[in-house]
Coordinates of C-alpha atoms in Angstrom, one line a residue:
Chain I
M1 CA -10.9 27.2 33.0
S2 CA -14.5 26.9 34.3
T3 CA -16.4 23.6 34.2
T4 CA -18.7 25.0 31.6
A5 CA -15.7 26.0 29.4
W6 CA -14.2 22.5 29.9
I7 CA -17.5 20.8 28.8
T8 CA -17.7 23.0 25.7
T9 CA -14.1 22.4 24.8
L10 CA -14.5 18.6 25.2
Q11 CA -17.7 18.7 23.0
F12 CA -15.8 20.5 20.2
A13 CA -13.0 18.0 20.6
G14 CA -15.5 15.3 20.0
V15 CA -16.9 17.0 16.8
N16 CA -13.3 17.7 15.6
A17 CA -12.7 13.9 16.2
L18 CA -15.6 13.1 13.9
F19 CA -14.1 15.4 11.2
A20 CA -10.7 13.9 11.8
L21 CA -12.1 10.4 11.3
S22 CA -13.6 11.7 8.1
I23 CA -10.1 12.9 6.9
Y24 CA -8.6 9.6 8.1
A25 CA -11.1 7.6 5.9
T26 CA -9.5 8.9 2.7
L27 CA -5.9 9.1 4.1
W28 CA -6.3 5.4 4.9
T29 CA -6.5 4.8 1.1
G30 CA -3.5 7.2 0.4
V31 CA -5.5 10.3 -0.4
L32 CA -5.1 13.6 1.4
S33 CA -8.5 15.4 1.2
L34 CA -10.0 18.4 3.0
A35 CA -13.3 17.7 1.3
P36 CA -14.9 16.6 4.7
I37 CA -15.2 20.3 5.6
F38 CA -17.3 20.8 2.5
F39 CA -19.3 17.6 3.1
G40 CA -19.9 19.0 6.7
A41 CA -21.0 22.4 5.4
V42 CA -23.5 20.8 2.9
G43 CA -24.9 18.5 5.6
A44 CA -25.2 21.3 8.2
F45 CA -26.8 23.9 5.9
T46 CA -29.2 21.4 4.4
F47 CA -30.2 20.4 7.9
G48 CA -30.6 24.0 9.0
Y49 CA -32.7 24.9 5.9
L50 CA -35.0 21.8 6.1
A51 CA -35.4 22.1 9.9
G52 CA -36.5 25.8 9.4
T53 CA -38.8 25.3 6.5
V54 CA -40.4 21.8 6.7
G55 CA -39.6 21.1 10.4
L56 CA -37.2 18.2 9.7
S57 CA -36.6 16.2 12.9
P58 CA -33.0 16.3 14.2
F59 CA -32.5 12.5 13.9
L60 CA -33.7 12.6 10.2
G61 CA -31.3 15.6 9.8
L62 CA -28.4 13.5 11.0
V63 CA -29.4 10.6 8.7
L64 CA -29.7 13.1 5.8
G65 CA -26.3 14.5 6.6
V66 CA -24.8 11.0 6.4
V67 CA -26.5 10.1 3.2
L68 CA -25.9 13.4 1.5
G69 CA -22.2 13.3 2.6
A70 CA -21.8 9.8 1.3
A71 CA -23.3 10.7 -2.1
L72 CA -21.1 13.8 -2.3
G73 CA -18.1 11.7 -1.4
A74 CA -18.9 9.4 -4.3
L75 CA -19.4 12.4 -6.7
T76 CA -16.1 14.0 -5.5
A77 CA -14.2 10.8 -6.0
A78 CA -15.6 10.4 -9.5
L79 CA -14.4 14.0 -10.3
V80 CA -11.0 14.2 -8.7
I81 CA -9.7 10.7 -8.2
R82 CA -7.8 10.7 -11.4
L83 CA -5.6 13.6 -10.2
D84 CA -2.2 12.9 -8.7
S85 CA -1.6 13.3 -5.0
H86 CA -1.0 17.0 -4.4
Y87 CA -3.3 18.1 -7.2
L88 CA -6.0 16.0 -5.6
A89 CA -5.4 17.7 -2.2
M90 CA -5.5 21.1 -3.9
A91 CA -8.8 20.2 -5.6
T92 CA -10.4 19.4 -2.2
I93 CA -9.1 22.6 -0.7
A94 CA -10.7 24.4 -3.6
M95 CA -14.0 22.7 -2.6
V96 CA -13.7 24.3 0.8
L97 CA -13.2 27.7 -0.7
I98 CA -16.0 27.2 -3.2
G99 CA -18.3 26.1 -0.3
R100 CA -17.8 29.5 1.5
V101 CA -18.6 31.3 -1.8
L102 CA -21.8 29.2 -2.1
V103 CA -22.8 29.9 1.5
V104 CA -22.4 33.6 1.0
N105 CA -24.3 33.7 -2.3
L106 CA -27.1 31.2 -1.8
T107 CA -28.8 33.6 0.6
E108 CA -32.2 32.0 0.5
L109 CA -30.9 28.6 1.5
T110 CA -28.0 29.5 3.8
G111 CA -28.8 33.0 5.2
G112 CA -25.9 34.4 3.3
A113 CA -23.2 36.4 5.2
A114 CA -25.5 36.6 8.2
G115 CA -25.7 32.8 8.5
T116 CA -28.6 30.8 9.8
L117 CA -29.9 29.3 13.1
V118 CA -30.0 25.5 13.6
P119 CA -31.9 23.4 16.2
G120 CA -29.7 22.2 19.0
E121 CA -31.4 19.0 20.0
L122 CA -28.5 16.9 18.7
G123 CA -26.0 18.9 20.6
T124 CA -25.7 16.5 23.6
W125 CA -23.1 14.2 24.9
L126 CA -25.3 11.2 24.1
W127 CA -25.5 12.0 20.4
L128 CA -21.9 13.0 20.2
I129 CA -20.5 9.9 21.9
G130 CA -23.0 7.8 19.9
C131 CA -21.7 9.2 16.6
L132 CA -18.1 8.7 17.7
V133 CA -18.8 5.1 18.8
V134 CA -20.5 4.2 15.5
A135 CA -17.7 5.8 13.4
G136 CA -15.0 4.1 15.5
Y137 CA -16.8 0.8 15.4
V138 CA -17.2 0.9 11.6
L139 CA -13.5 1.7 11.1
A140 CA -12.4 -0.9 13.6
R141 CA -14.6 -3.6 11.9
L142 CA -13.3 -2.6 8.5
A143 CA -9.6 -2.7 9.6
K144 CA -9.0 -6.4 8.8
S145 CA -11.7 -6.8 6.2
R146 CA -11.2 -7.2 2.5
F147 CA -11.5 -3.4 2.1
G148 CA -9.3 -2.6 5.1
M149 CA -6.4 -4.8 4.0
A150 CA -6.7 -3.4 0.4
A151 CA -6.8 0.2 1.8
D152 CA -3.6 -0.5 3.8
A153 CA -1.9 -1.9 0.8
V154 CA -2.9 1.0 -1.5
R155 CA -1.7 3.5 1.1
E156 CA 1.7 1.8 1.5
D157 CA 2.4 1.0 -2.1
A158 CA -0.3 1.5 -4.7
A159 CA 1.8 -0.1 -7.5
V160 CA 2.3 -3.3 -5.6
A161 CA -1.3 -3.3 -4.5
Q162 CA -2.3 -3.3 -8.1
T163 CA -0.3 -6.5 -8.8
L164 CA -2.4 -8.2 -6.1
G165 CA -5.5 -7.4 -8.1
I166 CA -6.5 -4.3 -6.1
S167 CA -7.8 -1.3 -8.0
P168 CA -6.6 1.7 -6.1
R169 CA -9.3 4.0 -7.6
R170 CA -12.1 1.7 -6.5
I171 CA -10.7 1.5 -3.0
Q172 CA -10.2 5.3 -2.9
L173 CA -13.8 5.7 -4.1
V174 CA -15.0 3.7 -1.1
G175 CA -12.7 5.8 1.2
F176 CA -14.4 8.9 -0.1
V177 CA -17.9 7.5 0.5
I178 CA -17.0 6.7 4.1
S179 CA -15.4 10.1 4.5
G180 CA -18.5 11.8 3.1
A181 CA -20.8 9.9 5.5
F182 CA -18.6 10.9 8.5
G183 CA -18.1 14.4 7.3
G184 CA -21.9 15.0 6.8
A185 CA -22.6 13.7 10.3
A186 CA -19.8 15.9 11.7
G187 CA -21.3 18.9 10.0
V188 CA -24.8 18.3 11.5
M189 CA -23.2 17.7 15.0
Q190 CA -21.1 20.9 14.7
A191 CA -24.2 22.9 13.7
S192 CA -26.2 21.4 16.5
F193 CA -23.7 22.4 19.2
L194 CA -23.2 25.9 17.8
Q195 CA -26.9 26.4 17.0
Y196 CA -25.7 29.0 14.5
I197 CA -23.7 28.5 11.3
G198 CA -22.3 31.1 8.9
P199 CA -19.8 31.3 6.0
D200 CA -16.8 30.9 8.3
T201 CA -18.1 27.9 10.3
F202 CA -16.9 25.4 7.8
Y203 CA -13.8 27.0 6.4
T204 CA -10.1 26.4 6.0
H205 CA -9.3 26.8 9.7
L206 CA -11.5 23.9 10.6
G207 CA -9.9 21.8 7.9
F208 CA -6.3 22.6 9.0
V209 CA -7.1 22.0 12.7
T210 CA -8.6 18.6 12.0
L211 CA -5.8 17.7 9.5
A212 CA -3.3 18.6 12.2
A213 CA -5.2 16.4 14.7
V214 CA -4.9 13.4 12.3
V215 CA -1.1 14.1 11.9
L216 CA -0.7 14.4 15.7
G217 CA -2.7 11.4 16.6
G218 CA -1.6 9.2 13.7
A219 CA -3.1 8.4 10.3
F220 CA -2.3 4.7 10.5
H221 CA -4.9 3.5 13.0
W222 CA -8.5 4.7 13.5
A223 CA -7.9 5.6 17.1
G224 CA -5.2 8.1 16.1
P225 CA -7.5 10.9 14.8
I226 CA -9.6 10.6 18.0
V227 CA -6.6 11.0 20.3
G228 CA -5.2 13.7 18.0
A229 CA -8.4 15.7 18.0
I230 CA -8.8 15.6 21.8
V231 CA -5.2 16.6 22.4
F232 CA -5.2 19.3 19.7
T233 CA -8.4 20.8 20.9
I234 CA -7.8 20.7 24.7
L235 CA -4.1 21.7 24.6
P236 CA -4.5 25.2 23.3
E237 CA -7.2 25.9 25.9
L238 CA -4.9 24.7 28.7
L239 CA -2.0 26.7 27.3
K240 CA -4.1 29.8 27.0
D241 CA -4.0 30.2 30.8
V242 CA -0.2 30.1 30.8
M243 CA 0.9 31.4 27.5
G244 CA -1.9 33.9 26.7
E245 CA -1.8 34.8 23.0
Y246 CA 1.2 32.5 22.3
D247 CA -0.7 29.3 22.8
R248 CA -1.0 28.7 19.1
V249 CA 2.8 29.1 18.7
V250 CA 3.3 26.3 21.3
T251 CA 0.7 24.0 19.6
G252 CA 2.4 24.7 16.2
V253 CA 5.9 23.8 17.6
L254 CA 4.4 20.7 19.2
L255 CA 3.1 19.6 15.8
V256 CA 6.5 20.2 14.2
V257 CA 8.2 18.2 17.0
I258 CA 5.7 15.3 16.5
I259 CA 6.2 15.3 12.7
I260 CA 10.0 15.1 13.2
F261 CA 10.2 12.6 16.0
V262 CA 7.0 10.6 15.8
P263 CA 6.2 11.0 12.1
R264 CA 3.5 8.3 12.2
G265 CA 1.7 10.1 15.1
L266 CA 1.0 9.2 18.7
V267 CA -1.0 6.1 18.0
D268 CA 1.3 3.9 15.9
L269 CA 1.0 0.2 15.8
R270 CA 4.2 -0.1 13.8
R271 CA 6.2 1.4 16.6
V272 CA 4.8 -1.1 19.1
R273 CA 5.6 -3.9 16.7
L274 CA 9.2 -2.7 16.2
L275 CA 9.7 -2.5 20.0
R276 CA 8.3 -6.0 20.4
A277 CA 10.7 -7.2 17.6
R278 CA 13.6 -5.6 19.4
S279 CA 12.7 -7.2 22.7
R280 CA 12.5 -10.6 20.9
Q281 CA 15.9 -10.1 19.4
D282 CA 17.4 -9.4 22.9
P283 CA 15.7 -12.0 25.2
P284 CA 17.3 -12.3 28.6
R285 CA 19.3 -15.5 28.6
A286 CA 19.1 -18.1 31.3
G287 CA 22.1 -17.8 33.7
D288 CA 23.1 -14.4 32.2
D289 CA 23.8 -12.2 35.2
S290 CA 24.0 -9.0 33.0
A291 CA 20.3 -9.5 32.0
R292 CA 19.2 -9.6 35.6
P293 CA 18.3 -6.4 37.5
T294 CA 21.2 -5.3 39.5
A295 CA 20.8 -4.2 43.1
P296 CA 22.0 -0.6 43.8
Q297 CA 24.5 -1.7 46.5
E298 CA 26.3 -4.0 44.0
V299 CA 26.8 -1.1 41.6
T300 CA 28.3 1.2 44.1
A301 CA 30.4 -1.4 45.9
Chain L
M60 CA 18.1 -3.6 -35.9
S61 CA 18.2 -6.5 -33.5
S62 CA 20.5 -9.4 -34.2
P63 CA 18.8 -12.7 -35.2
T64 CA 17.9 -14.9 -32.2
R65 CA 19.4 -18.3 -31.9
S66 CA 17.2 -21.1 -30.7
A67 CA 18.1 -24.6 -29.7
P68 CA 16.0 -27.1 -31.6
D69 CA 15.4 -29.2 -28.4
A70 CA 14.8 -26.2 -26.1
G71 CA 11.0 -26.6 -26.0
V72 CA 10.4 -22.8 -26.3
V73 CA 7.7 -23.5 -28.9
P74 CA 4.5 -24.7 -27.2
D75 CA 2.7 -27.8 -28.0
A76 CA 0.4 -27.5 -31.1
G77 CA -3.1 -26.6 -30.1
A78 CA -2.2 -25.8 -26.4
P79 CA -1.9 -22.0 -25.8
S80 CA 1.3 -20.8 -24.1
A81 CA 1.0 -19.8 -20.5
V82 CA 2.7 -16.5 -21.5
S83 CA 3.1 -15.4 -25.1
I84 CA 5.2 -12.3 -25.8
V85 CA 5.4 -11.3 -29.4
D86 CA 7.7 -8.5 -30.9
L87 CA 7.7 -6.6 -27.7
T88 CA 9.3 -3.2 -28.0
K89 CA 9.8 -0.4 -25.5
S90 CA 11.9 2.9 -25.7
F91 CA 12.6 5.4 -23.0
G92 CA 13.4 8.6 -24.9
G93 CA 16.2 7.8 -27.3
L94 CA 17.0 4.5 -25.5
K95 CA 15.5 1.3 -26.9
A96 CA 15.2 -0.7 -23.7
V97 CA 13.5 -3.7 -25.3
S98 CA 13.6 -4.4 -29.0
E99 CA 11.3 -6.9 -30.8
V100 CA 11.5 -9.5 -28.1
T101 CA 9.5 -12.7 -28.6
I102 CA 9.2 -15.3 -25.8
Q103 CA 6.8 -18.3 -25.6
V104 CA 6.6 -19.9 -22.2
P105 CA 4.6 -23.2 -22.1
T106 CA 2.5 -24.1 -19.1
R107 CA 4.2 -25.7 -16.1
R108 CA 7.6 -24.4 -17.1
I109 CA 10.4 -22.7 -15.1
H110 CA 11.7 -20.2 -17.6
G111 CA 14.6 -18.0 -16.9
I112 CA 15.4 -14.6 -18.5
L113 CA 19.1 -13.9 -18.4
G114 CA 21.4 -11.1 -19.4
P115 CA 23.8 -8.6 -18.1
N116 CA 22.7 -5.4 -16.3
G117 CA 20.7 -3.1 -18.6
A118 CA 19.7 -6.0 -20.9
G119 CA 16.0 -5.1 -20.6
K120 CA 15.0 -8.1 -18.5
T121 CA 13.1 -6.2 -15.8
T122 CA 11.5 -4.0 -18.5
V123 CA 10.0 -7.2 -20.1
L124 CA 8.7 -8.3 -16.7
N125 CA 7.3 -4.8 -16.0
M126 CA 5.4 -5.0 -19.3
V127 CA 4.1 -8.4 -18.7
S128 CA 2.7 -7.3 -15.3
G129 CA 1.3 -4.1 -16.7
F130 CA 3.6 -1.6 -14.9
I131 CA 4.9 -0.3 -18.3
Q132 CA 2.9 -0.2 -21.5
P133 CA 4.8 -1.5 -24.6
D134 CA 5.3 0.7 -27.6
K135 CA 4.7 -2.3 -29.9
G136 CA 4.0 -6.0 -29.7
S137 CA 1.6 -8.1 -27.8
I138 CA 1.4 -10.1 -24.6
S139 CA -1.1 -12.8 -23.9
V140 CA -1.7 -15.0 -20.9
F141 CA -3.2 -18.4 -21.5
G142 CA -4.5 -17.1 -24.8
D143 CA -6.1 -13.9 -23.3
E144 CA -4.6 -10.7 -24.7
V145 CA -3.5 -8.5 -21.8
T146 CA -1.5 -5.9 -23.7
G147 CA -2.5 -2.4 -22.5
L148 CA -4.3 -3.6 -19.4
S149 CA -3.5 -2.1 -16.0
P150 CA -1.6 -4.2 -13.4
H151 CA -4.7 -5.0 -11.3
Q152 CA -6.5 -6.3 -14.5
I153 CA -3.5 -8.4 -15.4
A154 CA -3.4 -9.8 -11.9
R155 CA -7.0 -11.0 -12.4
H156 CA -5.8 -13.0 -15.4
G157 CA -3.6 -15.0 -12.9
V158 CA -0.3 -13.1 -13.1
A159 CA 1.6 -12.4 -9.8
R160 CA 5.1 -11.0 -9.3
T161 CA 7.9 -10.2 -6.9
Y162 CA 10.4 -7.4 -7.2
Q163 CA 14.1 -6.9 -7.6
N164 CA 14.1 -4.6 -4.6
I165 CA 11.9 -6.1 -2.0
R166 CA 8.6 -4.1 -1.7
L167 CA 6.8 -5.2 1.5
F168 CA 4.1 -3.0 3.1
A169 CA 5.5 -0.9 5.9
G170 CA 3.9 -1.6 9.3
M171 CA 2.3 -4.9 8.4
T172 CA 3.1 -8.2 10.1
V173 CA 4.2 -11.2 8.2
L174 CA 0.7 -12.7 8.3
E175 CA -1.0 -9.5 7.3
T176 CA 1.4 -9.0 4.4
V177 CA 0.4 -12.4 3.0
A178 CA -3.3 -11.9 3.8
A179 CA -3.2 -8.7 1.8
G180 CA -2.4 -10.8 -1.2
A181 CA -5.6 -12.8 -0.8
Y182 CA -7.8 -9.8 -1.9
L183 CA -9.0 -11.5 -5.1
K184 CA -9.9 -14.6 -3.2
R185 CA -12.1 -12.7 -0.7
S186 CA -15.7 -11.9 -1.5
S187 CA -16.9 -10.2 1.7
T188 CA -18.8 -6.9 1.4
I189 CA -18.5 -3.7 3.5
P190 CA -21.8 -4.3 5.3
G191 CA -20.7 -7.9 6.0
A192 CA -17.5 -6.6 7.6
I193 CA -19.3 -4.0 9.6
F194 CA -21.9 -6.4 11.0
F195 CA -19.2 -9.1 11.3
S196 CA -21.4 -11.6 9.5
P197 CA -20.7 -15.4 9.8
S198 CA -19.4 -15.4 6.2
E199 CA -17.0 -12.6 7.1
R200 CA -15.8 -14.5 10.2
R201 CA -15.3 -17.7 8.1
E202 CA -13.5 -15.8 5.4
R203 CA -11.1 -14.1 7.9
R204 CA -10.3 -17.5 9.4
E205 CA -9.7 -19.1 6.0
V206 CA -7.4 -16.2 4.9
R207 CA -5.4 -16.6 8.1
D208 CA -5.1 -20.3 7.7
R209 CA -4.2 -20.0 4.0
A210 CA -1.5 -17.4 4.8
T211 CA -0.1 -19.6 7.6
D212 CA 0.1 -22.5 5.1
L213 CA 1.8 -20.4 2.5
L214 CA 4.4 -19.1 5.0
R215 CA 5.2 -22.7 5.9
Q216 CA 5.4 -23.7 2.2
V217 CA 7.9 -20.9 1.3
G218 CA 9.9 -21.7 4.4
V219 CA 9.5 -18.5 6.5
R220 CA 10.8 -19.3 9.9
A221 CA 9.8 -16.0 11.6
E222 CA 6.8 -15.6 13.8
P223 CA 3.6 -14.7 11.8
D224 CA 3.0 -11.7 14.0
A225 CA 6.5 -10.3 13.5
L226 CA 6.8 -7.0 11.6
A227 CA 7.7 -8.1 8.0
E228 CA 10.3 -5.4 7.5
T229 CA 12.3 -6.6 10.5
L230 CA 12.9 -10.1 9.0
S231 CA 16.2 -11.2 7.5
Y232 CA 16.7 -10.5 3.8
G233 CA 16.0 -14.0 2.8
D234 CA 12.8 -14.3 4.8
Q235 CA 11.6 -11.0 3.4
R236 CA 12.0 -12.4 -0.1
R237 CA 10.1 -15.5 0.9
V238 CA 7.3 -13.4 2.4
E239 CA 7.1 -11.5 -0.9
I240 CA 6.8 -14.9 -2.7
A241 CA 4.1 -16.0 -0.3
R242 CA 2.2 -12.7 -0.8
A243 CA 2.3 -13.3 -4.6
L244 CA 1.1 -16.9 -4.1
A245 CA -1.8 -15.7 -2.0
T246 CA -3.4 -14.3 -5.2
E247 CA -3.5 -18.0 -6.4
P248 CA -1.7 -17.1 -9.7
R249 CA -1.3 -19.3 -12.8
V250 CA 1.9 -17.4 -13.7
L251 CA 4.5 -16.2 -11.2
L252 CA 7.1 -13.6 -12.3
L253 CA 10.1 -13.5 -10.0
D254 CA 12.7 -10.7 -10.4
E255 CA 16.0 -12.0 -8.9
P256 CA 14.4 -14.2 -6.2
T257 CA 17.7 -15.3 -4.8
A258 CA 19.5 -11.9 -4.8
G259 CA 21.4 -11.6 -1.5
M260 CA 21.0 -15.2 -0.5
N261 CA 23.8 -17.8 0.1
D262 CA 24.1 -21.0 -1.9
A263 CA 22.0 -23.1 0.6
E264 CA 19.2 -20.5 0.7
S265 CA 19.3 -20.2 -3.1
H266 CA 19.0 -24.0 -3.5
E267 CA 15.9 -23.9 -1.1
I268 CA 14.3 -21.3 -3.4
G269 CA 15.1 -23.6 -6.4
E270 CA 13.4 -26.5 -4.7
L271 CA 10.4 -24.3 -3.9
L272 CA 10.2 -23.3 -7.6
L273 CA 10.1 -27.0 -8.5
E274 CA 7.4 -27.6 -6.0
L275 CA 5.3 -24.7 -7.3
R276 CA 5.7 -25.9 -10.9
G277 CA 4.6 -29.3 -9.7
S278 CA 1.4 -27.7 -8.4
G279 CA 0.6 -26.3 -11.9
L280 CA 2.3 -22.9 -11.8
T281 CA 4.3 -21.5 -14.7
L282 CA 7.3 -19.5 -13.5
I283 CA 9.3 -16.9 -15.2
L284 CA 12.3 -15.6 -13.4
I285 CA 15.1 -13.2 -13.9
E286 CA 18.2 -14.6 -12.3
H287 CA 22.0 -14.0 -12.2
N288 CA 22.8 -17.2 -10.3
M289 CA 23.9 -19.4 -13.1
R290 CA 24.1 -22.5 -11.0
L291 CA 20.5 -22.1 -10.0
V292 CA 19.5 -21.4 -13.6
E293 CA 21.2 -24.5 -14.9
E294 CA 19.8 -26.7 -12.2
F295 CA 16.2 -25.6 -12.1
C296 CA 15.3 -23.7 -15.3
E297 CA 14.0 -25.8 -18.2
S298 CA 14.4 -23.1 -20.7
V299 CA 15.9 -19.6 -20.8
S300 CA 15.9 -16.5 -22.9
V301 CA 19.2 -14.5 -23.0
M302 CA 18.9 -10.8 -23.6
N303 CA 21.5 -8.1 -24.2
S304 CA 21.0 -4.4 -24.8
G305 CA 17.2 -4.9 -25.2
A306 CA 17.5 -7.6 -27.9
M307 CA 17.1 -11.4 -27.7
L308 CA 20.4 -13.2 -28.1
A309 CA 19.5 -16.8 -27.6
Q310 CA 16.6 -19.0 -26.4
G311 CA 16.6 -22.7 -25.4
A312 CA 18.0 -25.0 -22.8
P313 CA 20.2 -23.3 -20.3
S314 CA 23.3 -25.3 -20.9
W315 CA 23.0 -24.8 -24.7
C316 CA 22.4 -21.0 -24.4
L317 CA 25.3 -20.4 -22.0
E318 CA 27.7 -22.1 -24.4
Q319 CA 26.8 -19.7 -27.2
D320 CA 29.6 -17.2 -28.1
D321 CA 27.1 -14.3 -28.3
V322 CA 26.0 -15.0 -24.7
K323 CA 29.6 -15.4 -23.4
E324 CA 30.5 -12.2 -25.1
A325 CA 27.5 -10.4 -23.5
Y326 CA 28.5 -11.6 -20.1
F327 CA 32.3 -11.5 -20.2
G328 CA 33.1 -9.2 -23.2
K329 CA 34.9 -10.0 -26.4
R330 CA 38.0 -12.2 -26.4
S331 CA 39.9 -9.3 -28.1
D332 CA 38.7 -6.9 -25.2
A333 CA 40.0 -9.4 -22.7
A334 CA 43.4 -9.5 -24.4
R335 CA 43.5 -5.7 -24.6
I336 CA 42.7 -5.4 -20.8
A337 CA 45.4 -7.9 -20.0
T338 CA 48.0 -5.9 -22.1
L339 CA 47.0 -2.7 -20.3
R340 CA 47.4 -4.3 -16.9
R341 CA 50.8 -5.6 -17.8
A342 CA 51.8 -2.1 -19.1
R343 CA 50.6 -0.5 -15.8
R344 CA 52.6 -2.9 -13.7
G345 CA 55.8 -1.9 -15.6
P346 CA 58.7 -4.0 -16.7
G347 CA 59.4 -5.2 -13.2
G348 CA 55.7 -6.2 -12.6
S349 CA 54.8 -9.9 -12.3

């Protein structure tokens, strides 16, 4: 793979990580949602339209993407949060499908089937890393906050969380708002790197890839989606040289293996804590020879 | 139709005149399909009381607790907490009225440490906002410190011996139960509902839990517990309600209730049943059996 191809791949890994963090924000509260792809589409096409018509600056475009995404997140939550788990997930997949229909039909705003051009000033490492650092920082700071502890509780056992005075719907609404803000930013960044967006830019494929990245990296710590997105974007490119057309088969098998053997993903604090608990249960005792490392010659003698 | 409930005159199940009960359950009824799980049950629990709900399996005890905490909505009847009607409210709204609970099957949050589990219970006592958390404001830092200190104190109070940073699910059964109690106490409740708090514990551990209940009552809490350990009930409960097949059998002082024929029958079966079983056993052993 050439250096240019590497750089492009890593940049898209970064954008996928932003989308993955957006999916993580709702999964954190126990809700599986692909709505971030829709939020991204709205942010990107709005940015493209306003940049082309009124000359909106890229920075304001990014801010608009965040605000619009957050507002759409709140609206989505208000509409779908009463649904049970899998129906809610289906409703957000439907949003992605509806998004494509809107892009194709709102020709004057989106360019229709031909798509539209978008300014590429934000498509730089600086902006990408900046967005990822801000998103990671926000999630890390929220982790042990009142909201973060409540989100953990709702994800693990919503019924028990309620008896602690936590309203799951309220927590999930906040999760959707954060998801919307990240999704909107990810859409604007994706558009800035591609400099062209069309009906298939924000479609189911992007949703499933970023969801797979969250599963692979882990949905129980904010670092998981970032690690997952990087691995899941880079690995197919590396495999393409060796496996040719079969690279997707390998990544699919890898995902299944991860789900079976590391169901909580690559970044899993619980696994670390379990290992620590095991090491505490079996501490090496003073004077216990079996606990000491044995020299090879003693074994073979 | 439910059988009439017997009440001991000195049981103290009727609250003082003028003072509202901590928990007032009136004519509570719940059916699941054709099964009447709870039938016209009335329980009044005065403040600062350790009240036991007894009965054999399937008596409807947990269903009553689930209705008080809002997990199940009753078909009929009313529940009030310190005079506030809570019938029909969701569990998180009832928790805001000062009701906390533990579970028959321990329900800790997977992946959380002991300290985090208890800290999660402090949700209602925290007031920090999302911007405050993101910018790590002084009030946020102070609140996190206070929650950590409070959780540590509660763990000490309930007698958890494990390290605070240990994974809660890896603790011994008894310690997991104590962590669950500490998490419920972190909500700073006025009423604590405990579903078989000593299940799986030995006599010494059960006694420790009994002592803890006394200590909690002393600090102003009202406790309602479902319990099968009769020694614990007789030693620590001031009043009990005995249920069978969804109906109330007797209410009053534990020693009085456990002496009632209805209650003995519910637990051990009828005297005639016992005689029939003994005859069958003898017949199975045959003429040479001893």
